PDB file of C-alpha atoms in Angstrom:
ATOM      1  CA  UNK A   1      28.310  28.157 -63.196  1.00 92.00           C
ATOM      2  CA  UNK A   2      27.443  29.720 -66.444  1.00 96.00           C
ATOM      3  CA  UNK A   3      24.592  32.348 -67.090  1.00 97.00           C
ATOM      4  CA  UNK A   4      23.996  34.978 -69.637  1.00 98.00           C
ATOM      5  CA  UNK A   5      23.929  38.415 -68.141  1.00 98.00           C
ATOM      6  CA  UNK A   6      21.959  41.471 -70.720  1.00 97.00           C
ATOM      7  CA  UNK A   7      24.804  44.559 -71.090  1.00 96.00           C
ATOM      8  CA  UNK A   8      22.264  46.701 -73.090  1.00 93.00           C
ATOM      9  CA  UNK A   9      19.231  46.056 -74.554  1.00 93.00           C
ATOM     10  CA  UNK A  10      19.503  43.102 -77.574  1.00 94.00           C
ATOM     11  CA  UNK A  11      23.241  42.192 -75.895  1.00 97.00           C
ATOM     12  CA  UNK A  12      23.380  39.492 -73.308  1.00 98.00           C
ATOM     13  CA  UNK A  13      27.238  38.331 -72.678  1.00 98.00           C
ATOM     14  CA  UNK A  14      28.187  34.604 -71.609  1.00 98.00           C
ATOM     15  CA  UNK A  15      29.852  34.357 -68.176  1.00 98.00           C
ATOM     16  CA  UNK A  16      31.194  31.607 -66.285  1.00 98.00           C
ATOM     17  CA  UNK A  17      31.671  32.168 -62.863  1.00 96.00           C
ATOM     18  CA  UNK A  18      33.941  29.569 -61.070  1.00 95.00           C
ATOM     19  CA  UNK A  19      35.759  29.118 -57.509  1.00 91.00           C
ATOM     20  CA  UNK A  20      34.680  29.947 -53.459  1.00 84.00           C
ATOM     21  CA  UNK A  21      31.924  32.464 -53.470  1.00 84.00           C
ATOM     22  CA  UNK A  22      33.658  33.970 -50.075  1.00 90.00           C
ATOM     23  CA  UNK A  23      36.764  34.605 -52.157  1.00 95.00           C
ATOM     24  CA  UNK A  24      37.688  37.561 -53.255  1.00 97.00           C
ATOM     25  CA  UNK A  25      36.364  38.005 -56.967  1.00 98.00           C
ATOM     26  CA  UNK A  26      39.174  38.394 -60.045  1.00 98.00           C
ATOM     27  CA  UNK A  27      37.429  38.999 -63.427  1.00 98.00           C
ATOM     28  CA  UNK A  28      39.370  37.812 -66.612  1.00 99.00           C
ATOM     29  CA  UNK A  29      39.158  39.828 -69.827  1.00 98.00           C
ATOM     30  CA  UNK A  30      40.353  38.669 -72.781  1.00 98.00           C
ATOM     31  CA  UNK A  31      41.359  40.240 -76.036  1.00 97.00           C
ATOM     32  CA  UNK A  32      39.976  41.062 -79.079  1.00 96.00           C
ATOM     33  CA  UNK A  33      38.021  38.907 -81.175  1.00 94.00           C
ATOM     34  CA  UNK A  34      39.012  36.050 -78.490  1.00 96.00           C
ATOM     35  CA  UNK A  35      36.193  34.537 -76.412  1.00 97.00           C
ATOM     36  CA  UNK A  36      36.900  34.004 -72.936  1.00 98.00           C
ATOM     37  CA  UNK A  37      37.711  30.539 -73.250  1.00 98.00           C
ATOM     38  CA  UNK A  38      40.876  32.587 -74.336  1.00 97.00           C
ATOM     39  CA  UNK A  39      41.863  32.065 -70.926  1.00 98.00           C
ATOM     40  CA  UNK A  40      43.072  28.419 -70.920  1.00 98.00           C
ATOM     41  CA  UNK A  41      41.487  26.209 -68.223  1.00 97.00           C
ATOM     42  CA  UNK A  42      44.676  24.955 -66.816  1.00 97.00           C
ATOM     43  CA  UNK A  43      45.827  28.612 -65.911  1.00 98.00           C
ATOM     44  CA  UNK A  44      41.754  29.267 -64.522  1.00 98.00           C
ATOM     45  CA  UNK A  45      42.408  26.264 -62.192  1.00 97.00           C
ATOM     46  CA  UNK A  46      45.355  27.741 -60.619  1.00 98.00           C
ATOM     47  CA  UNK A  47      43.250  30.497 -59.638  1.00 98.00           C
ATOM     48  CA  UNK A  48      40.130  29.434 -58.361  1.00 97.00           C
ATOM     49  CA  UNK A  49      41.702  28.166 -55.111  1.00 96.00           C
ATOM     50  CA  UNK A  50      42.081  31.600 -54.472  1.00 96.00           C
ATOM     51  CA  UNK A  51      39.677  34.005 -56.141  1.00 97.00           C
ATOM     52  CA  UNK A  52      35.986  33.591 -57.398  1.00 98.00           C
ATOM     53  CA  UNK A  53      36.890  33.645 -61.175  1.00 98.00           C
ATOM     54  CA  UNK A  54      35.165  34.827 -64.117  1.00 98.00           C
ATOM     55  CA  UNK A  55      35.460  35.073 -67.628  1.00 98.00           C
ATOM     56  CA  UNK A  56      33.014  36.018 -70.002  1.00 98.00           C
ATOM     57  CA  UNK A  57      32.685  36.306 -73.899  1.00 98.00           C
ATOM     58  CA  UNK A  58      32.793  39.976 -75.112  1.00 98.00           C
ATOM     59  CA  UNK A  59      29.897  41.083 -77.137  1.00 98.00           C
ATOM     60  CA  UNK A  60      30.801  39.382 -80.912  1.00 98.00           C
ATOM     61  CA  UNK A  61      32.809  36.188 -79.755  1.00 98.00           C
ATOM     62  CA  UNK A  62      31.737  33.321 -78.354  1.00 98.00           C
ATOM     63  CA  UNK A  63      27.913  32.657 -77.410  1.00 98.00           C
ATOM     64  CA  UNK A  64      27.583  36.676 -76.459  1.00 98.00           C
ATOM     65  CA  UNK A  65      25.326  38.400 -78.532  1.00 98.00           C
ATOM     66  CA  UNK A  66      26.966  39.469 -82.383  1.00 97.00           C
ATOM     67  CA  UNK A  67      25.000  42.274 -83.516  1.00 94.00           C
ATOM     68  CA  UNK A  68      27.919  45.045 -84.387  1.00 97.00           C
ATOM     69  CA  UNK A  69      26.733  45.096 -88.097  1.00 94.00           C
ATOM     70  CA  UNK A  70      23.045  45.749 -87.149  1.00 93.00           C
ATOM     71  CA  UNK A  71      24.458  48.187 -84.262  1.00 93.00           C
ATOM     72  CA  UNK A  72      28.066  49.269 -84.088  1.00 96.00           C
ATOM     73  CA  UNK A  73      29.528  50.805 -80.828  1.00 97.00           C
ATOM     74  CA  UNK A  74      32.442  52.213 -79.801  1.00 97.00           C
ATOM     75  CA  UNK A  75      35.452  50.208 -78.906  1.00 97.00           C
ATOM     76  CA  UNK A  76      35.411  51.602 -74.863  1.00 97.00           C
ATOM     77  CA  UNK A  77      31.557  50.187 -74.478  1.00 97.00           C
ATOM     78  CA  UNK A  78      33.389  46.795 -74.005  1.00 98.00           C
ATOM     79  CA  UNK A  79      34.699  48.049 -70.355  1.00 98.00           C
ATOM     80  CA  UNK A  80      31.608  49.226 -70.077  1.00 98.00           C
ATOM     81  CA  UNK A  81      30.535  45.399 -70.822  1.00 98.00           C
ATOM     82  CA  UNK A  82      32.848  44.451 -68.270  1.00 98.00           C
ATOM     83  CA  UNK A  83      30.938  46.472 -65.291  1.00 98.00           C
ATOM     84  CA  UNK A  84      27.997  44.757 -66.485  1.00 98.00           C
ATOM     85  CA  UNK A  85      29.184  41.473 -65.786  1.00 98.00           C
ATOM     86  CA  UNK A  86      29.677  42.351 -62.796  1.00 98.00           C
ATOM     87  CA  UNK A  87      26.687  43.678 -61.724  1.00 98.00           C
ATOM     88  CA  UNK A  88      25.137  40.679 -63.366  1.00 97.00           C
ATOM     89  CA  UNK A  89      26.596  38.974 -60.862  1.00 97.00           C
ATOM     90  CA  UNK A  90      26.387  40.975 -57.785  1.00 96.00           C
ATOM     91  CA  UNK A  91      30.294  41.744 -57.268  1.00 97.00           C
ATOM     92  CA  UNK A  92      30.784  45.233 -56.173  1.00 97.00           C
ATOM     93  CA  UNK A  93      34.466  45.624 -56.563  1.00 98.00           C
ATOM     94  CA  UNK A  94      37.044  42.940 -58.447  1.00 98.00           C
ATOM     95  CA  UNK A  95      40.454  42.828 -59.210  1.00 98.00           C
ATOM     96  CA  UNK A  96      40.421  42.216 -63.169  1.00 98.00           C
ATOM     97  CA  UNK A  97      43.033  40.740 -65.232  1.00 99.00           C
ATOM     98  CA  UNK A  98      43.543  41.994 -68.565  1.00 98.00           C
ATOM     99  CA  UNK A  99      45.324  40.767 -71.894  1.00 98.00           C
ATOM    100  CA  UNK A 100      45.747  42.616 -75.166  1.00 98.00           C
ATOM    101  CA  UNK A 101      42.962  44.584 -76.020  1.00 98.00           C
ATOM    102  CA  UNK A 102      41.895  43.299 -72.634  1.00 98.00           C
ATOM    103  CA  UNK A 103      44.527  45.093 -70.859  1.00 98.00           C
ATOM    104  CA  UNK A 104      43.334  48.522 -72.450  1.00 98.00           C
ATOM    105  CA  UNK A 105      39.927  47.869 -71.010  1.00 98.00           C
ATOM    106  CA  UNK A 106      41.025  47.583 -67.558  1.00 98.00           C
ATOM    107  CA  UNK A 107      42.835  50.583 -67.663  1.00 98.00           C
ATOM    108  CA  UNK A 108      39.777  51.931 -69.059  1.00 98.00           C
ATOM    109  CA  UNK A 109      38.214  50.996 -65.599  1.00 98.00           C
ATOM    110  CA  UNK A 110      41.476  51.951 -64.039  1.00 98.00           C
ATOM    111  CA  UNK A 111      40.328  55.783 -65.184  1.00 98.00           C
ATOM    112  CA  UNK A 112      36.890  55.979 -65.274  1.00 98.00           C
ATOM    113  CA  UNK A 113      35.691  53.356 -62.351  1.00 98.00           C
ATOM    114  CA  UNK A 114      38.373  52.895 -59.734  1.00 98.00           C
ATOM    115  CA  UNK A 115      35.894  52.341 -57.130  1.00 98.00           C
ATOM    116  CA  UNK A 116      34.859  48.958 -59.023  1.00 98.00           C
ATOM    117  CA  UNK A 117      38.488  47.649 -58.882  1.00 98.00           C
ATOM    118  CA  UNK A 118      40.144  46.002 -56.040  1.00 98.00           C
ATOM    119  CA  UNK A 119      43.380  45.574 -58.379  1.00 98.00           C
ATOM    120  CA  UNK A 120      44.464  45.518 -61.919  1.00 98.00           C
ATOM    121  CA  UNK A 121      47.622  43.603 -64.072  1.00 98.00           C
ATOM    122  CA  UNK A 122      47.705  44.106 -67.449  1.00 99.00           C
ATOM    123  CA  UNK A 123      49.427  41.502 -69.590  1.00 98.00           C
ATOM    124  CA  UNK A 124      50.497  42.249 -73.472  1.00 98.00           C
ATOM    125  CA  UNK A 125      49.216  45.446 -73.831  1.00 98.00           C
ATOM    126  CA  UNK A 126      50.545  49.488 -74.462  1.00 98.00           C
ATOM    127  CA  UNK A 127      49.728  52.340 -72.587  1.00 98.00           C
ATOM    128  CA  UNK A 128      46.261  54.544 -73.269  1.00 98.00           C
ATOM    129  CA  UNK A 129      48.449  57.595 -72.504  1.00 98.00           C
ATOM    130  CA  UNK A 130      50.457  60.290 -74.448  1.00 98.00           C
ATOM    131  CA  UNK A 131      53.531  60.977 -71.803  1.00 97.00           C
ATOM    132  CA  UNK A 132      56.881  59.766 -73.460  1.00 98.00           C
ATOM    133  CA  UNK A 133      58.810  56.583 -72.077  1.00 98.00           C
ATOM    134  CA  UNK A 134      61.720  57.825 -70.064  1.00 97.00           C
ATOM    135  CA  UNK A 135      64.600  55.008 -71.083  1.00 95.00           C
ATOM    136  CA  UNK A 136      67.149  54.723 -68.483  1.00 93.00           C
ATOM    137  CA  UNK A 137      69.602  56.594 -70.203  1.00 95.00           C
ATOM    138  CA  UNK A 138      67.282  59.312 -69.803  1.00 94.00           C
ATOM    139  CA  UNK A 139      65.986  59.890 -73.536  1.00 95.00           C
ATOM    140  CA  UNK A 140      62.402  60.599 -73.978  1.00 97.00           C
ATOM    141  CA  UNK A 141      60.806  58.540 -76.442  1.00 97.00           C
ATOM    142  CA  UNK A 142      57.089  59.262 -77.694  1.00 97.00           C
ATOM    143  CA  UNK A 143      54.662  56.606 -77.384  1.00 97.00           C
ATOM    144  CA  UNK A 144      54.341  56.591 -81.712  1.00 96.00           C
ATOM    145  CA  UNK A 145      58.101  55.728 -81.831  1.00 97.00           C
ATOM    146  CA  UNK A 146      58.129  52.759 -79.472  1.00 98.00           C
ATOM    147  CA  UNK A 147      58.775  49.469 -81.346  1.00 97.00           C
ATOM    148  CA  UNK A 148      55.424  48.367 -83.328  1.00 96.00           C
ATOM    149  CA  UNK A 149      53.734  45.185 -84.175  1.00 97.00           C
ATOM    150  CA  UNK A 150      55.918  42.478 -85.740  1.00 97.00           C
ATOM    151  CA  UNK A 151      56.446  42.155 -89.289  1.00 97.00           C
ATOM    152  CA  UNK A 152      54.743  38.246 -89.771  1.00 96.00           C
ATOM    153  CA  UNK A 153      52.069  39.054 -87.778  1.00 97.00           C
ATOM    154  CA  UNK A 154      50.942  42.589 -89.601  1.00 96.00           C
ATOM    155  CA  UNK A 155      50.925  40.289 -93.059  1.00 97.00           C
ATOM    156  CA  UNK A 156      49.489  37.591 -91.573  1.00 95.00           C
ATOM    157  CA  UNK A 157      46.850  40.253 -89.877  1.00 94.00           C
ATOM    158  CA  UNK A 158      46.929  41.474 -93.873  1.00 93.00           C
ATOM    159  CA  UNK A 159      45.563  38.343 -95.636  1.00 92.00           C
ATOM    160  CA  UNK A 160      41.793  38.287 -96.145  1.00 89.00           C
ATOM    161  CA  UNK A 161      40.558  35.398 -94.109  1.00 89.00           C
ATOM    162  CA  UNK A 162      38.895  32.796 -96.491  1.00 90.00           C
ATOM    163  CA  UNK A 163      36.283  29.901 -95.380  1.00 92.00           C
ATOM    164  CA  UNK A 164      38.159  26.966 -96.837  1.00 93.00           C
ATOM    165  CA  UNK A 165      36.226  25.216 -93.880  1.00 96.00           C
ATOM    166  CA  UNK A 166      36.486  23.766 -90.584  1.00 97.00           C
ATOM    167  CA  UNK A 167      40.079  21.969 -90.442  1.00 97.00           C
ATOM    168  CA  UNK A 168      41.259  24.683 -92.630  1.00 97.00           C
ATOM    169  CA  UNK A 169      40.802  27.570 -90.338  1.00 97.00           C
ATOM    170  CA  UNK A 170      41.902  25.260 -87.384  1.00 98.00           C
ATOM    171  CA  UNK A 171      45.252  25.182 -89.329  1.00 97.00           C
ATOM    172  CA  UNK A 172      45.203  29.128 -89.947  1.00 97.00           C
ATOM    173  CA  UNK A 173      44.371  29.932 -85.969  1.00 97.00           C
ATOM    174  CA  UNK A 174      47.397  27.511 -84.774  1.00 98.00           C
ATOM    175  CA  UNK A 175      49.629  29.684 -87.513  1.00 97.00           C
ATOM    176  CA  UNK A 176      48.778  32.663 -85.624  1.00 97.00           C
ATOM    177  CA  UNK A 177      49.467  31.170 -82.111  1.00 98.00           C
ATOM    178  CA  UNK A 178      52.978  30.030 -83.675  1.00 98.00           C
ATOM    179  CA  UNK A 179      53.534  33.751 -84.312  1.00 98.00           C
ATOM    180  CA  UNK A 180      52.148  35.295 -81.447  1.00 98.00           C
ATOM    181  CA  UNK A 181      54.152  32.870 -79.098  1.00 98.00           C
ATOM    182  CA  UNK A 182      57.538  34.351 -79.485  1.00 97.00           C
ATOM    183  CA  UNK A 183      60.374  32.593 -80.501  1.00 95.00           C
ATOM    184  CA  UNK A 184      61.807  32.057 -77.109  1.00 98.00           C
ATOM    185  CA  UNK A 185      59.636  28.919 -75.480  1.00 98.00           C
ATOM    186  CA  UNK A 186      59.017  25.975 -77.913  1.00 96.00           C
ATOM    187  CA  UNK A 187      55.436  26.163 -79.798  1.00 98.00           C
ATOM    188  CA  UNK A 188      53.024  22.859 -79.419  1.00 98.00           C
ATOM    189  CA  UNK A 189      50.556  23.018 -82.266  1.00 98.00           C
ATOM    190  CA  UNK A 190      48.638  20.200 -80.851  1.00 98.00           C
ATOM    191  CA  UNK A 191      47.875  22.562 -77.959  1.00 98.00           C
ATOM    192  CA  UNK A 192      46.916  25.370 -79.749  1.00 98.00           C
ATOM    193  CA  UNK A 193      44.437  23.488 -82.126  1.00 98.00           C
ATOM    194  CA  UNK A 194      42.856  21.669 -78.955  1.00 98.00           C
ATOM    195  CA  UNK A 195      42.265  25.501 -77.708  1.00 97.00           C
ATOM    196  CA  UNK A 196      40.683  26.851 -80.927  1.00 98.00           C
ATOM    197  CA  UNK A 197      38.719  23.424 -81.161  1.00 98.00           C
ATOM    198  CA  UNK A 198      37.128  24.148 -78.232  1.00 98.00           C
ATOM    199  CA  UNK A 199      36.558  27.706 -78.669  1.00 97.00           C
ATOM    200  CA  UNK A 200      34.710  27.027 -81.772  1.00 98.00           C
ATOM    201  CA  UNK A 201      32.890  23.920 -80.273  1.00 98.00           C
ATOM    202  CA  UNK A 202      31.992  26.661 -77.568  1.00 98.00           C
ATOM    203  CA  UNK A 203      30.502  29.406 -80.200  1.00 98.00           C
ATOM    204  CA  UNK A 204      28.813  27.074 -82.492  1.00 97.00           C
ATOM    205  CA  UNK A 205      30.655  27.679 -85.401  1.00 97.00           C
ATOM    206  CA  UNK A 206      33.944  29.045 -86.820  1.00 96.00           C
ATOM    207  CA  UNK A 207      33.554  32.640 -88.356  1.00 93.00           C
ATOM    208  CA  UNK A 208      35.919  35.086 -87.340  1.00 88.00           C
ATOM    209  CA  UNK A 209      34.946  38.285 -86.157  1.00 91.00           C
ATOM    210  CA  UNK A 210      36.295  41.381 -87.280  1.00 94.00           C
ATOM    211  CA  UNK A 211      34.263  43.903 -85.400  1.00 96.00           C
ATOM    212  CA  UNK A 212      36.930  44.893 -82.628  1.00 97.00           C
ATOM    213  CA  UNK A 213      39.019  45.742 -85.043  1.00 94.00           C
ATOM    214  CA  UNK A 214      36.468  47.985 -86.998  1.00 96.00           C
ATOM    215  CA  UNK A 215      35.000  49.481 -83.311  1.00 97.00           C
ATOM    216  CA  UNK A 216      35.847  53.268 -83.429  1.00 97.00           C
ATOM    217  CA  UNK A 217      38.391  53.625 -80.957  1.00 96.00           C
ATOM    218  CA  UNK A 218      38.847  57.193 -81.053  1.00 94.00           C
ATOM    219  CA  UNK A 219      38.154  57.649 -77.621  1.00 94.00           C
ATOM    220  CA  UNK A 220      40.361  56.136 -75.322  1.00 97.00           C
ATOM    221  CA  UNK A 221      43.115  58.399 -74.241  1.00 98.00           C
ATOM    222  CA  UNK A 222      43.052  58.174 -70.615  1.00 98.00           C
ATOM    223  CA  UNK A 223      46.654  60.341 -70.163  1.00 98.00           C
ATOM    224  CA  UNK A 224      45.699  62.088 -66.611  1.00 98.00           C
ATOM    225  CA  UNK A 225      43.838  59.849 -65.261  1.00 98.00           C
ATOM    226  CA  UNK A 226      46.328  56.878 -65.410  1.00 98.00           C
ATOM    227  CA  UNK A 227      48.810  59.609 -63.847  1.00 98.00           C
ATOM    228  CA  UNK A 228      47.181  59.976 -60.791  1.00 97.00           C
ATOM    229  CA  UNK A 229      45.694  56.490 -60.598  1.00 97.00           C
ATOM    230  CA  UNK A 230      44.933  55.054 -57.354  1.00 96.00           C
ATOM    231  CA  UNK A 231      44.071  50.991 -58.170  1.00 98.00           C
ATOM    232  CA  UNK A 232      46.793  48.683 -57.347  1.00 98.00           C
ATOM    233  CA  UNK A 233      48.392  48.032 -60.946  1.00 98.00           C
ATOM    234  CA  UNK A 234      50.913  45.197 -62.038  1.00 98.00           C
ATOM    235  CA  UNK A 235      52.610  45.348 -65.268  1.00 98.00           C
ATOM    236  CA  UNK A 236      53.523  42.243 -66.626  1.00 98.00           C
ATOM    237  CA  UNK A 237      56.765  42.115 -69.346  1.00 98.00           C
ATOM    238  CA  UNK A 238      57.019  39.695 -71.983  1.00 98.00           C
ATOM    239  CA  UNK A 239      60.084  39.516 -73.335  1.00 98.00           C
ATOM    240  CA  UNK A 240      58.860  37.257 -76.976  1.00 98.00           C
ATOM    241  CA  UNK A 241      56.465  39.871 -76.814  1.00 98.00           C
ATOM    242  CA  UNK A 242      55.346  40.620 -80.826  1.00 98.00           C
ATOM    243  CA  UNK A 243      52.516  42.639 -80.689  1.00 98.00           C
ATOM    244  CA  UNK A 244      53.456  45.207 -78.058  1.00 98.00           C
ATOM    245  CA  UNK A 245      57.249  44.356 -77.699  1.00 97.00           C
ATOM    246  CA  UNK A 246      59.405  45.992 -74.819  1.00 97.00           C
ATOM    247  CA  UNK A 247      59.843  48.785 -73.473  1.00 98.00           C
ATOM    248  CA  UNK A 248      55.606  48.972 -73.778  1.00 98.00           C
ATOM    249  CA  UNK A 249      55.397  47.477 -70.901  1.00 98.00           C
ATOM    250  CA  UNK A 250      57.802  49.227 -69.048  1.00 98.00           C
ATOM    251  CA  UNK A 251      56.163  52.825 -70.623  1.00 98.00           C
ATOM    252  CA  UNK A 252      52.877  51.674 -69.061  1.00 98.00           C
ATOM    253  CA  UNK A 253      54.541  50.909 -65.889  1.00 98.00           C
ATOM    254  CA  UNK A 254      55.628  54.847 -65.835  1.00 98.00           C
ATOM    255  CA  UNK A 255      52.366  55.600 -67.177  1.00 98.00           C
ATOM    256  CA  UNK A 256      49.548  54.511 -64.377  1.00 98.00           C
ATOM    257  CA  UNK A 257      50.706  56.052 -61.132  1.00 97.00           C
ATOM    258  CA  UNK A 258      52.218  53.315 -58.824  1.00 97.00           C
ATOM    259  CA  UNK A 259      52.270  50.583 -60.881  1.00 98.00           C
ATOM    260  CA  UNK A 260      54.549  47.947 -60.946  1.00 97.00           C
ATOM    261  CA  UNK A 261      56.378  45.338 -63.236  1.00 98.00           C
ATOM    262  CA  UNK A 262      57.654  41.761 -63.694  1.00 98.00           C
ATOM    263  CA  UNK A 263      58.823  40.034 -66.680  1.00 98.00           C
ATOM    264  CA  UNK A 264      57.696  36.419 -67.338  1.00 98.00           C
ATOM    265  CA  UNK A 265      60.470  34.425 -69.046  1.00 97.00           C
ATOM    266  CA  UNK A 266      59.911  33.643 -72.462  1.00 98.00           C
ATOM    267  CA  UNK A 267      56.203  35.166 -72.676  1.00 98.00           C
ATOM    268  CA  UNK A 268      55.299  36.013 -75.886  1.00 98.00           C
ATOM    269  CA  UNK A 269      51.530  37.365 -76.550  1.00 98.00           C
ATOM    270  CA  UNK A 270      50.227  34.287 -76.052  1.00 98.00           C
ATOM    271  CA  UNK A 271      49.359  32.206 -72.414  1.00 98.00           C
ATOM    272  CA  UNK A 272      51.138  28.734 -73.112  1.00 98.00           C
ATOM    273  CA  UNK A 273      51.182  26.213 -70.181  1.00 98.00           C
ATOM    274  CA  UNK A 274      54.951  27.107 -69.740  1.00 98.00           C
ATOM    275  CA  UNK A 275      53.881  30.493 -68.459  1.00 98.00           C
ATOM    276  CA  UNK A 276      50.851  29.644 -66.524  1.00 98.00           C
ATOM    277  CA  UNK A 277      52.800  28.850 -62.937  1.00 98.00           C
ATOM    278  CA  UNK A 278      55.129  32.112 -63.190  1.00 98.00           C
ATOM    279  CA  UNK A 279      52.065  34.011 -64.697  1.00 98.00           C
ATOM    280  CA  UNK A 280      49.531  32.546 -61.911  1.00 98.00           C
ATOM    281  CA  UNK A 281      52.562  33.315 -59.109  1.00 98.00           C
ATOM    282  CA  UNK A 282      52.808  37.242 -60.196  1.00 98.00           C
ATOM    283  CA  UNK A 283      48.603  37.689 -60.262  1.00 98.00           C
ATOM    284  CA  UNK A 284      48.489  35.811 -56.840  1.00 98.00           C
ATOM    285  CA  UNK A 285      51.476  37.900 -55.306  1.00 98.00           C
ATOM    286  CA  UNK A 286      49.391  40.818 -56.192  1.00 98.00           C
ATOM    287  CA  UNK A 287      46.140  40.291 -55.318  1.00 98.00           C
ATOM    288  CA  UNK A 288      46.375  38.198 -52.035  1.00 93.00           C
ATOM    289  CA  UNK A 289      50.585  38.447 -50.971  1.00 80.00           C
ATOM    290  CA  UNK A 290      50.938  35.199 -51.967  1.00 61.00           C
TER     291      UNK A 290
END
């Protein structure tokens, strides 16, 4: 079922709510810029047999409302967003799922809402925390010297993005899936277009937003809170990883207070049908022990 649900007054977010209302509910959030068609279907599917799912489009993607030019906000509002999709829909407590800037948003809830959260795993994202990675070997490293974004993608993420039209942006989105897939499970371009297609099919047209990345984000240190953090948290590790490469996801693990990890082979930052069973198997395992 799809509905809009208003966040704030002039902002009403898409949802689509999907699955067994007497299931437990599991709330998807996607990255930035990336509507929540992000999610692919075929990975949704796996899940709804379990869970009530729901994904929604933040504020500026998809059919949510796009007003940051008119009124900016602060990057953390979007968790905020995320609470009101649930409310909008009547669902007291959730385990949410996480990706990218997605993942930072849930640990956002993590720390400020932990009685909304039945469970959290965070996939492709670094730690909203200042305490050092402890490698094995014992050497503290500080968050700022942990291995940063890949080379391609911060010149890719460099180029102004020009409106050379429809087919021509298809072509630059599948580029950036190439690179954001790792190196490690083979890329299908076909697959990737068929995903943007939609996603623009879905919004109505093709612009790409940019406010995410302009969102001040100066806020979002969350250091004590994620230490003594009581919500049921999986880590997931992708080795292909590009954007936030290991050991991120092993400092975030040490970072949120009981958390846990697993690596899915040959994840990159990207969700690929060869990662959707292992993927779907490490969610499930978490938030119903199977």
């Amino acid at each position: 079922m799809e509905r809009f649900i208003d966040a704030a007054p002039g902002v009403r977010l898409w949802t689509e709510d999907r699955g067994a209302t007497d299931t437990s509910p599991l709330l998807l959030i996607m990255g930035a810029q990336a509507p929540g068609l992000g999610w692919p279907d075929g990975l949704v599917d796996m899940l709804t047999p379990h869970h009530r799912v729901i994904r929604y489009d933040h504020r500026d993607t998809g059919r949510s409302t796009w007003a940051f030019d008119r009124r900016p906000y602060p990057l953390g509002q979007l968790a905020e967003d995320a609470l009101a999709v649930l409310d909008g829909l009547d669902v007291e407590r959730a385990h949410v799922v996480g990706m990218s800037l997605g993942g930072m948003l849930a640990q956002l809830l993590i720390a400020d809402h932990p009685d909304r959260l039945l469970s959290a795993t965070l996939i492709g994202t670094s730690a909203l925390s200042t305490v050092p990675y402890i490698h094995p070997d014992g050497t503290r490293i500080p968050p700022e010297e942990l291995p940063g974004i890949a080379p391609r993608l911060l010149e890719m993420w460099s180029r102004p993005v020009v409106d050379l039209g429809l087919e021509a942006e298809l072509e630059r989105r599948v580029e950036h899936w190439r690179i954001l897939g790792g190196d490690q499970l083979p890329f299908d371009a076909e697959y990737a277009r068929s995903l943007e297609r939609k996603a623009v099919e879905h919004t109505g047209h093709y612009t790409t937003s940019t406010a995410h990345g302009r969102a001040d984000a100066s806020d979002l240190n969350r250091t004590e809170q994620l230490a003594r953090a009581s919500v049921p948290t999986l880590v997931t590790s992708a080795p292909a990883e590009p954007v936030f490469p290991p050991p991120h996801p092993q400092h975030l693990a040490q970072a949120i207070q009981g958390a846990r990890i697993i690596e899915i082979p040959g994840m990159g930052h990207a969700l690929p049908p060869e990662v959707h069973t292992p993927l779907v198997a490490a969610i499930l395992d978490h938030t119903t022990g199977r």
